[in-house]
PDB file of C-alpha atoms in Angstrom:
ATOM      1  CA  MET A   1     -40.364 -17.772  16.849  1.00 51.00           C
ATOM      2  CA  ASP A   2     -37.349 -20.006  17.533  1.00 77.00           C
ATOM      3  CA  ARG A   3     -39.515 -23.116  17.425  1.00 80.00           C
ATOM      4  CA  TYR A   4     -41.133 -21.911  14.204  1.00 81.00           C
ATOM      5  CA  THR A   5     -37.700 -21.238  12.676  1.00 81.00           C
ATOM      6  CA  HIS A   6     -36.438 -24.691  13.632  1.00 82.00           C
ATOM      7  CA  LEU A   7     -39.599 -26.244  12.191  1.00 87.00           C
ATOM      8  CA  ILE A   8     -39.113 -24.435   8.876  1.00 88.00           C
ATOM      9  CA  GLN A   9     -35.447 -25.485   8.777  1.00 87.00           C
ATOM     10  CA  THR A  10     -36.440 -29.099   9.446  1.00 88.00           C
ATOM     11  CA  VAL A  11     -38.983 -28.974   6.613  1.00 92.00           C
ATOM     12  CA  PHE A  12     -36.303 -27.576   4.274  1.00 91.00           C
ATOM     13  CA  VAL A  13     -33.909 -30.416   5.158  1.00 91.00           C
ATOM     14  CA  LEU A  14     -36.682 -32.999   4.769  1.00 94.00           C
ATOM     15  CA  LEU A  15     -37.735 -31.669   1.349  1.00 95.00           C
ATOM     16  CA  GLY A  16     -34.095 -31.345   0.314  1.00 93.00           C
ATOM     17  CA  ALA A  17     -33.374 -34.984   1.146  1.00 94.00           C
ATOM     18  CA  LEU A  18     -36.522 -36.054  -0.743  1.00 96.00           C
ATOM     19  CA  SER A  19     -35.446 -34.043  -3.795  1.00 95.00           C
ATOM     20  CA  LEU A  20     -31.927 -35.500  -3.743  1.00 94.00           C
ATOM     21  CA  ALA A  21     -33.250 -39.051  -3.516  1.00 95.00           C
ATOM     22  CA  PHE A  22     -35.909 -38.475  -6.186  1.00 96.00           C
ATOM     23  CA  GLY A  23     -33.403 -36.980  -8.609  1.00 94.00           C
ATOM     24  CA  ALA A  24     -30.909 -39.789  -8.097  1.00 94.00           C
ATOM     25  CA  VAL A  25     -33.438 -42.641  -8.375  1.00 95.00           C
ATOM     26  CA  GLY A  26     -35.882 -41.219 -10.909  1.00 94.00           C
ATOM     27  CA  PHE A  27     -33.432 -39.695 -13.382  1.00 95.00           C
ATOM     28  CA  LEU A  28     -29.712 -40.212 -12.819  1.00 93.00           C
ATOM     29  CA  SER A  29     -29.132 -43.804 -11.722  1.00 91.00           C
ATOM     30  CA  PRO A  30     -31.333 -45.630 -14.282  1.00 92.00           C
ATOM     31  CA  ASN A  31     -29.756 -43.638 -17.118  1.00 92.00           C
ATOM     32  CA  GLU A  32     -26.160 -44.033 -15.910  1.00 89.00           C
ATOM     33  CA  ILE A  33     -25.696 -40.320 -15.302  1.00 91.00           C
ATOM     34  CA  ILE A  34     -23.789 -39.089 -12.292  1.00 89.00           C
ATOM     35  CA  THR A  35     -23.555 -35.847 -10.400  1.00 89.00           C
ATOM     36  CA  GLY A  36     -20.888 -34.274  -8.241  1.00 85.00           C
ATOM     37  CA  GLY A  37     -20.171 -34.743  -4.560  1.00 85.00           C
ATOM     38  CA  GLY A  38     -20.934 -37.754  -2.429  1.00 87.00           C
ATOM     39  CA  ILE A  39     -23.986 -38.807  -4.416  1.00 90.00           C
ATOM     40  CA  GLY A  40     -21.894 -38.855  -7.582  1.00 89.00           C
ATOM     41  CA  ILE A  41     -19.301 -41.088  -5.910  1.00 91.00           C
ATOM     42  CA  SER A  42     -22.113 -43.338  -4.631  1.00 92.00           C
ATOM     43  CA  LEU A  43     -23.607 -43.678  -8.119  1.00 91.00           C
ATOM     44  CA  LEU A  44     -20.232 -44.742  -9.493  1.00 90.00           C
ATOM     45  CA  LEU A  45     -19.705 -47.261  -6.694  1.00 91.00           C
ATOM     46  CA  HIS A  46     -23.194 -48.643  -7.234  1.00 91.00           C
ATOM     47  CA  MET A  47     -22.200 -49.582 -10.780  1.00 88.00           C
ATOM     48  CA  LEU A  48     -19.189 -51.452  -9.407  1.00 89.00           C
ATOM     49  CA  PHE A  49     -20.942 -52.993  -6.385  1.00 91.00           C
ATOM     50  CA  PRO A  50     -24.617 -53.493  -7.344  1.00 89.00           C
ATOM     51  CA  SER A  51     -25.177 -55.834  -4.384  1.00 90.00           C
ATOM     52  CA  LEU A  52     -25.133 -52.788  -2.079  1.00 92.00           C
ATOM     53  CA  THR A  53     -28.133 -50.499  -2.252  1.00 94.00           C
ATOM     54  CA  LEU A  54     -27.618 -46.934  -3.439  1.00 93.00           C
ATOM     55  CA  GLY A  55     -28.847 -45.571  -0.115  1.00 92.00           C
ATOM     56  CA  THR A  56     -26.344 -47.710   1.762  1.00 94.00           C
ATOM     57  CA  LEU A  57     -23.510 -46.458  -0.424  1.00 93.00           C
ATOM     58  CA  ILE A  58     -24.559 -42.834   0.141  1.00 93.00           C
ATOM     59  CA  ALA A  59     -24.315 -43.428   3.885  1.00 92.00           C
ATOM     60  CA  LEU A  60     -20.983 -45.275   3.661  1.00 93.00           C
ATOM     61  CA  VAL A  61     -19.378 -42.672   1.382  1.00 91.00           C
ATOM     62  CA  SER A  62     -20.468 -39.899   3.759  1.00 90.00           C
ATOM     63  CA  ILE A  63     -18.991 -41.413   6.934  1.00 90.00           C
ATOM     64  CA  PRO A  64     -15.371 -40.200   6.484  1.00 88.00           C
ATOM     65  CA  PHE A  65     -16.594 -36.717   5.533  1.00 86.00           C
ATOM     66  CA  ILE A  66     -18.817 -36.564   8.621  1.00 87.00           C
ATOM     67  CA  VAL A  67     -15.841 -37.516  10.796  1.00 87.00           C
ATOM     68  CA  LEU A  68     -13.743 -34.774   9.178  1.00 85.00           C
ATOM     69  CA  GLY A  69     -16.553 -32.289   9.736  1.00 82.00           C
ATOM     70  CA  TYR A  70     -16.713 -33.207  13.416  1.00 84.00           C
ATOM     71  CA  PHE A  71     -13.050 -32.382  13.990  1.00 85.00           C
ATOM     72  CA  TYR A  72     -13.059 -29.149  11.988  1.00 82.00           C
ATOM     73  CA  PHE A  73     -16.577 -27.746  12.421  1.00 78.00           C
ATOM     74  CA  GLY A  74     -17.901 -29.167  15.673  1.00 80.00           C
ATOM     75  CA  LYS A  75     -20.772 -31.261  17.001  1.00 84.00           C
ATOM     76  CA  TYR A  76     -23.642 -29.073  15.782  1.00 82.00           C
ATOM     77  CA  TYR A  77     -22.441 -29.156  12.168  1.00 78.00           C
ATOM     78  CA  THR A  78     -21.902 -32.914  12.397  1.00 83.00           C
ATOM     79  CA  LEU A  79     -25.358 -33.588  13.834  1.00 87.00           C
ATOM     80  CA  LYS A  80     -27.227 -31.597  11.190  1.00 85.00           C
ATOM     81  CA  THR A  81     -25.101 -33.100   8.404  1.00 87.00           C
ATOM     82  CA  PHE A  82     -25.725 -36.594   9.753  1.00 90.00           C
ATOM     83  CA  ILE A  83     -29.493 -35.998   9.771  1.00 90.00           C
ATOM     84  CA  ALA A  84     -29.482 -34.716   6.177  1.00 90.00           C
ATOM     85  CA  ILE A  85     -27.407 -37.660   4.935  1.00 92.00           C
ATOM     86  CA  ALA A  86     -29.433 -40.215   6.908  1.00 93.00           C
ATOM     87  CA  LEU A  87     -32.676 -38.881   5.415  1.00 94.00           C
ATOM     88  CA  THR A  88     -31.211 -38.861   1.904  1.00 94.00           C
ATOM     89  CA  SER A  89     -30.026 -42.461   2.311  1.00 94.00           C
ATOM     90  CA  LEU A  90     -33.389 -43.537   3.742  1.00 96.00           C
ATOM     91  CA  PHE A  91     -35.466 -41.883   1.020  1.00 96.00           C
ATOM     92  CA  THR A  92     -33.184 -43.230  -1.719  1.00 95.00           C
ATOM     93  CA  ASP A  93     -33.717 -46.825  -0.657  1.00 95.00           C
ATOM     94  CA  LEU A  94     -37.412 -46.142  -0.027  1.00 96.00           C
ATOM     95  CA  PHE A  95     -37.877 -44.960  -3.610  1.00 95.00           C
ATOM     96  CA  ARG A  96     -35.627 -47.584  -5.187  1.00 93.00           C
ATOM     97  CA  GLU A  97     -36.010 -50.734  -3.092  1.00 92.00           C
ATOM     98  CA  VAL A  98     -39.462 -50.421  -1.509  1.00 94.00           C
ATOM     99  CA  LEU A  99     -41.593 -48.323  -3.882  1.00 92.00           C
ATOM    100  CA  LEU A 100     -39.638 -49.577  -6.916  1.00 92.00           C
ATOM    101  CA  LEU A 101     -39.795 -46.142  -8.536  1.00 92.00           C
ATOM    102  CA  PRO A 102     -39.144 -46.576 -12.264  1.00 93.00           C
ATOM    103  CA  ALA A 103     -37.100 -44.261 -14.442  1.00 92.00           C
ATOM    104  CA  LEU A 104     -39.300 -41.264 -15.208  1.00 93.00           C
ATOM    105  CA  THR A 105     -37.701 -40.957 -18.644  1.00 92.00           C
ATOM    106  CA  HIS A 106     -35.140 -42.871 -20.649  1.00 92.00           C
ATOM    107  CA  ASP A 107     -34.149 -39.836 -22.684  1.00 93.00           C
ATOM    108  CA  THR A 108     -30.583 -39.170 -21.575  1.00 91.00           C
ATOM    109  CA  LEU A 109     -30.645 -35.423 -22.092  1.00 93.00           C
ATOM    110  CA  LEU A 110     -33.941 -34.991 -20.217  1.00 94.00           C
ATOM    111  CA  SER A 111     -32.582 -37.155 -17.419  1.00 94.00           C
ATOM    112  CA  ALA A 112     -29.453 -35.006 -17.163  1.00 93.00           C
ATOM    113  CA  ILE A 113     -31.511 -31.804 -17.087  1.00 94.00           C
ATOM    114  CA  PHE A 114     -34.184 -32.841 -14.616  1.00 95.00           C
ATOM    115  CA  GLY A 115     -31.809 -34.907 -12.524  1.00 93.00           C
ATOM    116  CA  GLY A 116     -29.614 -31.819 -12.213  1.00 92.00           C
ATOM    117  CA  ILE A 117     -32.641 -29.701 -11.276  1.00 94.00           C
ATOM    118  CA  PHE A 118     -33.770 -32.036  -8.485  1.00 95.00           C
ATOM    119  CA  ILE A 119     -30.247 -32.494  -7.126  1.00 92.00           C
ATOM    120  CA  GLY A 120     -29.778 -28.705  -7.156  1.00 89.00           C
ATOM    121  CA  LEU A 121     -33.098 -28.178  -5.378  1.00 92.00           C
ATOM    122  CA  GLY A 122     -32.103 -30.744  -2.778  1.00 90.00           C
ATOM    123  CA  VAL A 123     -28.716 -29.200  -2.047  1.00 87.00           C
ATOM    124  CA  GLY A 124     -30.160 -25.682  -1.962  1.00 85.00           C
ATOM    125  CA  LEU A 125     -33.021 -26.595   0.376  1.00 89.00           C
ATOM    126  CA  ILE A 126     -30.689 -28.389   2.770  1.00 87.00           C
ATOM    127  CA  ILE A 127     -28.394 -25.352   2.889  1.00 81.00           C
ATOM    128  CA  LYS A 128     -31.406 -23.093   3.514  1.00 82.00           C
ATOM    129  CA  GLY A 129     -32.304 -25.433   6.365  1.00 83.00           C
ATOM    130  CA  ARG A 130     -28.898 -24.514   7.857  1.00 77.00           C
ATOM    131  CA  SER A 131     -27.623 -28.014   7.337  1.00 79.00           C
ATOM    132  CA  SER A 132     -25.131 -29.550   4.920  1.00 77.00           C
ATOM    133  CA  THR A 133     -24.928 -32.450   2.515  1.00 80.00           C
ATOM    134  CA  GLY A 134     -21.455 -33.095   3.926  1.00 72.00           C
ATOM    135  CA  SER A 135     -19.432 -35.197   1.507  1.00 77.00           C
ATOM    136  CA  THR A 136     -16.910 -33.384  -0.670  1.00 80.00           C
ATOM    137  CA  SER A 137     -17.992 -29.898   0.467  1.00 77.00           C
ATOM    138  CA  VAL A 138     -16.292 -30.662   3.786  1.00 80.00           C
ATOM    139  CA  VAL A 139     -13.000 -31.252   1.987  1.00 81.00           C
ATOM    140  CA  GLY A 140     -13.482 -28.063  -0.029  1.00 76.00           C
ATOM    141  CA  GLU A 141     -14.047 -25.951   3.081  1.00 76.00           C
ATOM    142  CA  ILE A 142     -11.094 -27.485   4.932  1.00 80.00           C
ATOM    143  CA  VAL A 143      -8.710 -26.967   2.010  1.00 81.00           C
ATOM    144  CA  ALA A 144      -9.951 -23.384   1.689  1.00 73.00           C
ATOM    145  CA  MET A 145      -9.192 -22.836   5.384  1.00 76.00           C
ATOM    146  CA  LYS A 146      -5.677 -24.200   5.036  1.00 79.00           C
ATOM    147  CA  SER A 147      -4.648 -22.779   1.664  1.00 79.00           C
ATOM    148  CA  ARG A 148      -5.152 -19.923  -0.769  1.00 76.00           C
ATOM    149  CA  TYR A 149      -7.634 -21.910  -2.844  1.00 74.00           C
ATOM    150  CA  LYS A 150     -11.349 -21.134  -2.688  1.00 71.00           C
ATOM    151  CA  THR A 151     -13.970 -23.711  -1.757  1.00 68.00           C
ATOM    152  CA  GLY A 152     -15.556 -23.542  -5.201  1.00 66.00           C
ATOM    153  CA  GLU A 153     -12.215 -24.194  -6.897  1.00 73.00           C
ATOM    154  CA  VAL A 154     -11.586 -27.290  -4.774  1.00 78.00           C
ATOM    155  CA  LEU A 155     -15.092 -28.646  -5.384  1.00 78.00           C
ATOM    156  CA  LEU A 156     -14.720 -28.040  -9.113  1.00 79.00           C
ATOM    157  CA  LEU A 157     -11.526 -30.100  -9.117  1.00 84.00           C
ATOM    158  CA  ILE A 158     -13.161 -32.927  -7.141  1.00 84.00           C
ATOM    159  CA  ASP A 159     -16.181 -32.989  -9.460  1.00 83.00           C
ATOM    160  CA  ALA A 160     -13.837 -33.063 -12.458  1.00 85.00           C
ATOM    161  CA  MET A 161     -12.121 -36.116 -10.946  1.00 88.00           C
ATOM    162  CA  ILE A 162     -15.514 -37.796 -10.451  1.00 88.00           C
ATOM    163  CA  MET A 163     -16.423 -37.063 -14.080  1.00 86.00           C
ATOM    164  CA  GLY A 164     -13.068 -38.489 -15.176  1.00 85.00           C
ATOM    165  CA  ALA A 165     -13.640 -41.643 -13.145  1.00 87.00           C
ATOM    166  CA  SER A 166     -17.023 -42.107 -14.830  1.00 84.00           C
ATOM    167  CA  LEU A 167     -15.225 -42.568 -18.154  1.00 84.00           C
ATOM    168  CA  PHE A 168     -13.662 -45.757 -16.815  1.00 84.00           C
ATOM    169  CA  VAL A 169     -16.751 -47.011 -14.984  1.00 83.00           C
ATOM    170  CA  TYR A 170     -19.297 -46.472 -17.783  1.00 80.00           C
ATOM    171  CA  ASP A 171     -16.755 -46.725 -20.630  1.00 78.00           C
ATOM    172  CA  ARG A 172     -18.910 -44.256 -22.607  1.00 80.00           C
ATOM    173  CA  ILE A 173     -17.797 -40.691 -23.109  1.00 86.00           C
ATOM    174  CA  ASP A 174     -21.316 -39.509 -23.981  1.00 88.00           C
ATOM    175  CA  GLN A 175     -22.548 -40.459 -20.472  1.00 84.00           C
ATOM    176  CA  SER A 176     -19.757 -38.406 -18.935  1.00 84.00           C
ATOM    177  CA  LEU A 177     -20.649 -35.443 -21.128  1.00 88.00           C
ATOM    178  CA  TYR A 178     -24.308 -35.662 -20.133  1.00 90.00           C
ATOM    179  CA  SER A 179     -23.164 -35.895 -16.511  1.00 89.00           C
ATOM    180  CA  MET A 180     -21.272 -32.622 -16.939  1.00 88.00           C
ATOM    181  CA  VAL A 181     -24.485 -31.023 -18.190  1.00 90.00           C
ATOM    182  CA  SER A 182     -26.270 -32.302 -15.098  1.00 90.00           C
ATOM    183  CA  VAL A 183     -23.584 -30.951 -12.737  1.00 87.00           C
ATOM    184  CA  TYR A 184     -23.715 -27.544 -14.427  1.00 87.00           C
ATOM    185  CA  ILE A 185     -27.499 -27.375 -14.065  1.00 90.00           C
ATOM    186  CA  THR A 186     -27.223 -28.425 -10.414  1.00 86.00           C
ATOM    187  CA  SER A 187     -24.810 -25.579  -9.653  1.00 81.00           C
ATOM    188  CA  LYS A 188     -27.068 -23.026 -11.325  1.00 81.00           C
ATOM    189  CA  VAL A 189     -30.162 -24.226  -9.481  1.00 85.00           C
ATOM    190  CA  VAL A 190     -28.322 -24.025  -6.137  1.00 81.00           C
ATOM    191  CA  ASP A 191     -27.180 -20.478  -6.930  1.00 73.00           C
ATOM    192  CA  MET A 192     -30.660 -19.355  -7.942  1.00 76.00           C
ATOM    193  CA  LEU A 193     -32.331 -20.980  -4.941  1.00 78.00           C
ATOM    194  CA  LEU A 194     -29.997 -19.380  -2.419  1.00 69.00           C
ATOM    195  CA  THR A 195     -29.466 -15.800  -3.539  1.00 57.00           C
ATOM    196  CA  GLY A 196     -29.754 -15.412  -7.290  1.00 51.00           C
ATOM    197  CA  ARG A 197     -27.916 -16.187 -10.479  1.00 52.00           C
ATOM    198  CA  SER A 198     -24.332 -15.078  -9.917  1.00 52.00           C
ATOM    199  CA  SER A 199     -21.712 -17.236  -8.178  1.00 61.00           C
ATOM    200  CA  ARG A 200     -20.695 -14.120  -6.227  1.00 71.00           C
ATOM    201  CA  LYS A 201     -22.689 -11.343  -4.661  1.00 77.00           C
ATOM    202  CA  LEU A 202     -21.798  -7.782  -3.789  1.00 82.00           C
ATOM    203  CA  VAL A 203     -22.577  -7.211  -0.121  1.00 85.00           C
ATOM    204  CA  ASN A 204     -22.791  -3.892   1.723  1.00 86.00           C
ATOM    205  CA  ILE A 205     -23.108  -3.957   5.512  1.00 86.00           C
ATOM    206  CA  VAL A 206     -23.958  -0.742   7.375  1.00 86.00           C
ATOM    207  CA  SER A 207     -23.247  -1.280  11.063  1.00 82.00           C
ATOM    208  CA  ASP A 208     -22.213   0.513  14.245  1.00 79.00           C
ATOM    209  CA  ASN A 209     -20.125  -2.539  15.119  1.00 79.00           C
ATOM    210  CA  THR A 210     -17.849  -2.788  12.084  1.00 80.00           C
ATOM    211  CA  GLU A 211     -14.680  -3.701  14.022  1.00 80.00           C
ATOM    212  CA  GLN A 212     -16.146  -6.881  15.491  1.00 80.00           C
ATOM    213  CA  LEU A 213     -17.925  -7.782  12.253  1.00 81.00           C
ATOM    214  CA  THR A 214     -14.711  -7.308  10.263  1.00 81.00           C
ATOM    215  CA  ASP A 215     -12.796  -9.722  12.494  1.00 80.00           C
ATOM    216  CA  GLN A 216     -15.533 -12.347  12.339  1.00 78.00           C
ATOM    217  CA  ILE A 217     -15.931 -12.049   8.568  1.00 81.00           C
ATOM    218  CA  ARG A 218     -12.194 -12.572   8.077  1.00 77.00           C
ATOM    219  CA  GLU A 219     -12.210 -15.569  10.422  1.00 74.00           C
ATOM    220  CA  LEU A 220     -15.472 -17.322   9.518  1.00 71.00           C
ATOM    221  CA  ILE A 221     -16.346 -16.214   5.969  1.00 69.00           C
ATOM    222  CA  GLU A 222     -12.730 -15.879   4.818  1.00 57.00           C
ATOM    223  CA  GLU A 223     -13.423 -12.959   2.530  1.00 62.00           C
ATOM    224  CA  HIS A 224     -11.515  -9.706   2.158  1.00 66.00           C
ATOM    225  CA  GLY A 225     -13.232  -6.384   1.676  1.00 75.00           C
ATOM    226  CA  THR A 226     -13.130  -2.653   2.231  1.00 81.00           C
ATOM    227  CA  ILE A 227     -14.512  -0.412   4.958  1.00 82.00           C
ATOM    228  CA  VAL A 228     -15.976   2.836   3.580  1.00 81.00           C
ATOM    229  CA  SER A 229     -16.795   5.883   5.713  1.00 81.00           C
ATOM    230  CA  GLY A 230     -19.869   7.944   4.900  1.00 75.00           C
ATOM    231  CA  ILE A 231     -22.488  10.349   6.204  1.00 76.00           C
ATOM    232  CA  GLY A 232     -26.167   9.542   6.780  1.00 70.00           C
ATOM    233  CA  LEU A 233     -28.531  11.239   4.324  1.00 68.00           C
ATOM    234  CA  HIS A 234     -31.042  12.679   6.795  1.00 67.00           C
ATOM    235  CA  LYS A 235     -29.321  13.355  10.124  1.00 68.00           C
ATOM    236  CA  GLY A 236     -25.754  13.579   8.956  1.00 66.00           C
ATOM    237  CA  GLN A 237     -24.453  10.809  11.233  1.00 73.00           C
ATOM    238  CA  GLN A 238     -21.101   9.220  10.526  1.00 76.00           C
ATOM    239  CA  LYS A 239     -21.578   5.793   8.974  1.00 76.00           C
ATOM    240  CA  ARG A 240     -19.177   2.945   8.245  1.00 81.00           C
ATOM    241  CA  ILE A 241     -19.898   0.434   5.494  1.00 86.00           C
ATOM    242  CA  ILE A 242     -18.245  -2.940   4.941  1.00 85.00           C
ATOM    243  CA  PHE A 243     -18.021  -3.690   1.214  1.00 84.00           C
ATOM    244  CA  LEU A 244     -17.537  -7.372   0.221  1.00 83.00           C
ATOM    245  CA  ALA A 245     -17.730  -9.716  -2.741  1.00 80.00           C
ATOM    246  CA  VAL A 246     -18.949 -12.999  -1.271  1.00 80.00           C
ATOM    247  CA  ASP A 247     -19.200 -16.469  -2.798  1.00 75.00           C
ATOM    248  CA  VAL A 248     -22.857 -17.485  -3.073  1.00 72.00           C
ATOM    249  CA  SER A 249     -22.310 -20.591  -0.914  1.00 69.00           C
ATOM    250  CA  ARG A 250     -21.301 -18.381   2.018  1.00 77.00           C
ATOM    251  CA  ILE A 251     -24.195 -15.918   1.903  1.00 80.00           C
ATOM    252  CA  GLU A 252     -26.313 -17.859   4.392  1.00 80.00           C
ATOM    253  CA  ALA A 253     -23.391 -18.076   6.833  1.00 80.00           C
ATOM    254  CA  LEU A 254     -22.804 -14.326   6.468  1.00 82.00           C
ATOM    255  CA  LYS A 255     -26.476 -13.589   7.180  1.00 84.00           C
ATOM    256  CA  ARG A 256     -26.363 -15.687  10.359  1.00 82.00           C
ATOM    257  CA  LEU A 257     -23.143 -14.012  11.470  1.00 82.00           C
ATOM    258  CA  ILE A 258     -24.607 -10.517  11.049  1.00 84.00           C
ATOM    259  CA  GLN A 259     -27.897 -11.441  12.692  1.00 83.00           C
ATOM    260  CA  LYS A 260     -26.021 -12.780  15.713  1.00 83.00           C
ATOM    261  CA  SER A 261     -23.424 -10.005  16.022  1.00 81.00           C
ATOM    262  CA  ASP A 262     -25.491  -6.941  15.092  1.00 82.00           C
ATOM    263  CA  PRO A 263     -29.231  -7.495  14.476  1.00 84.00           C
ATOM    264  CA  GLU A 264     -29.615  -3.754  13.760  1.00 82.00           C
ATOM    265  CA  ALA A 265     -27.138  -3.818  10.869  1.00 84.00           C
ATOM    266  CA  LEU A 266     -28.376  -3.048   7.351  1.00 84.00           C
ATOM    267  CA  LEU A 267     -27.453  -5.754   4.830  1.00 85.00           C
ATOM    268  CA  ILE A 268     -27.687  -5.093   1.077  1.00 86.00           C
ATOM    269  CA  ILE A 269     -26.984  -7.904  -1.415  1.00 84.00           C
ATOM    270  CA  ALA A 270     -26.627  -7.180  -5.131  1.00 80.00           C
ATOM    271  CA  GLU A 271     -25.640  -9.055  -8.277  1.00 70.00           C
ATOM    272  CA  ALA A 272     -21.959  -9.242  -9.232  1.00 67.00           C
ATOM    273  CA  SER A 273     -21.821 -10.056 -12.923  1.00 59.00           C
ATOM    274  CA  GLU A 274     -18.104  -9.577 -13.644  1.00 57.00           C
ATOM    275  CA  PHE A 275     -14.787  -9.079 -11.841  1.00 58.00           C
ATOM    276  CA  GLN A 276     -11.582  -7.614 -13.222  1.00 58.00           C
ATOM    277  CA  GLY A 277      -8.363  -6.302 -11.740  1.00 57.00           C
ATOM    278  CA  ARG A 278      -6.070  -7.218  -8.884  1.00 52.00           C
ATOM    279  CA  GLY A 279      -7.068 -10.194  -6.792  1.00 53.00           C
ATOM    280  CA  TRP A 280      -9.716 -11.629  -9.133  1.00 50.00           C
ATOM    281  CA  LYS A 281      -9.146 -14.657 -11.322  1.00 48.00           C
TER     282      LYS A 281
END
């Protein structure tokens, strides 16, 4: 089962890297549309330094983020991130430099939409393969660890800076606006691929090991929640339930944590469409 699981994860990472490269080469780059994260930075740099291949720039941009990830998240994270980035870089140059893949459409809006879809599929598949695209997400997670800001808020700010930089590189505001459409579609595709449509999920965890789980959730998932006491419906046993609202990007990490700490725990994930009141912004 472990070998089968690792094989499936490897296939996810492989397909994710293919999707990222296909979206960048077939839709975004030839139409001067960018996306967020490291690939977005690489697309901008490719306009400034066309002598370097896009795949090479993806690798070069990712190096400092991989180094940061090594110091903060360890060797295993770094290795899997390195593999995902290396495959993305390889496939990008394979499509662009070897196969000479042409633009699949020159309609800017269609390119923004389908480029965003393929980039979103790529990111989502790589995350499902328990790997990472590295790049700016590393900065977002580190800042979230060290401050009161959430990972999503940091990444939103970074992507906004990339969009702002595109105004100066392309010197066309319409390209930046189409790029924003592409980034929005990417985020929605990632959300839907991982656990649904909302950026946050309501999570209920029924476990006999709530004390240990609570400590690990606070430390690794960095979410606050509530422990509710209850009584089992059939046998009247005392039950304790951990109630959380979890960012969609952390759902996979939470699943792994629970599976490792208490495989017998019951995990229920539901949509969270709106938040109001103390603590929510």
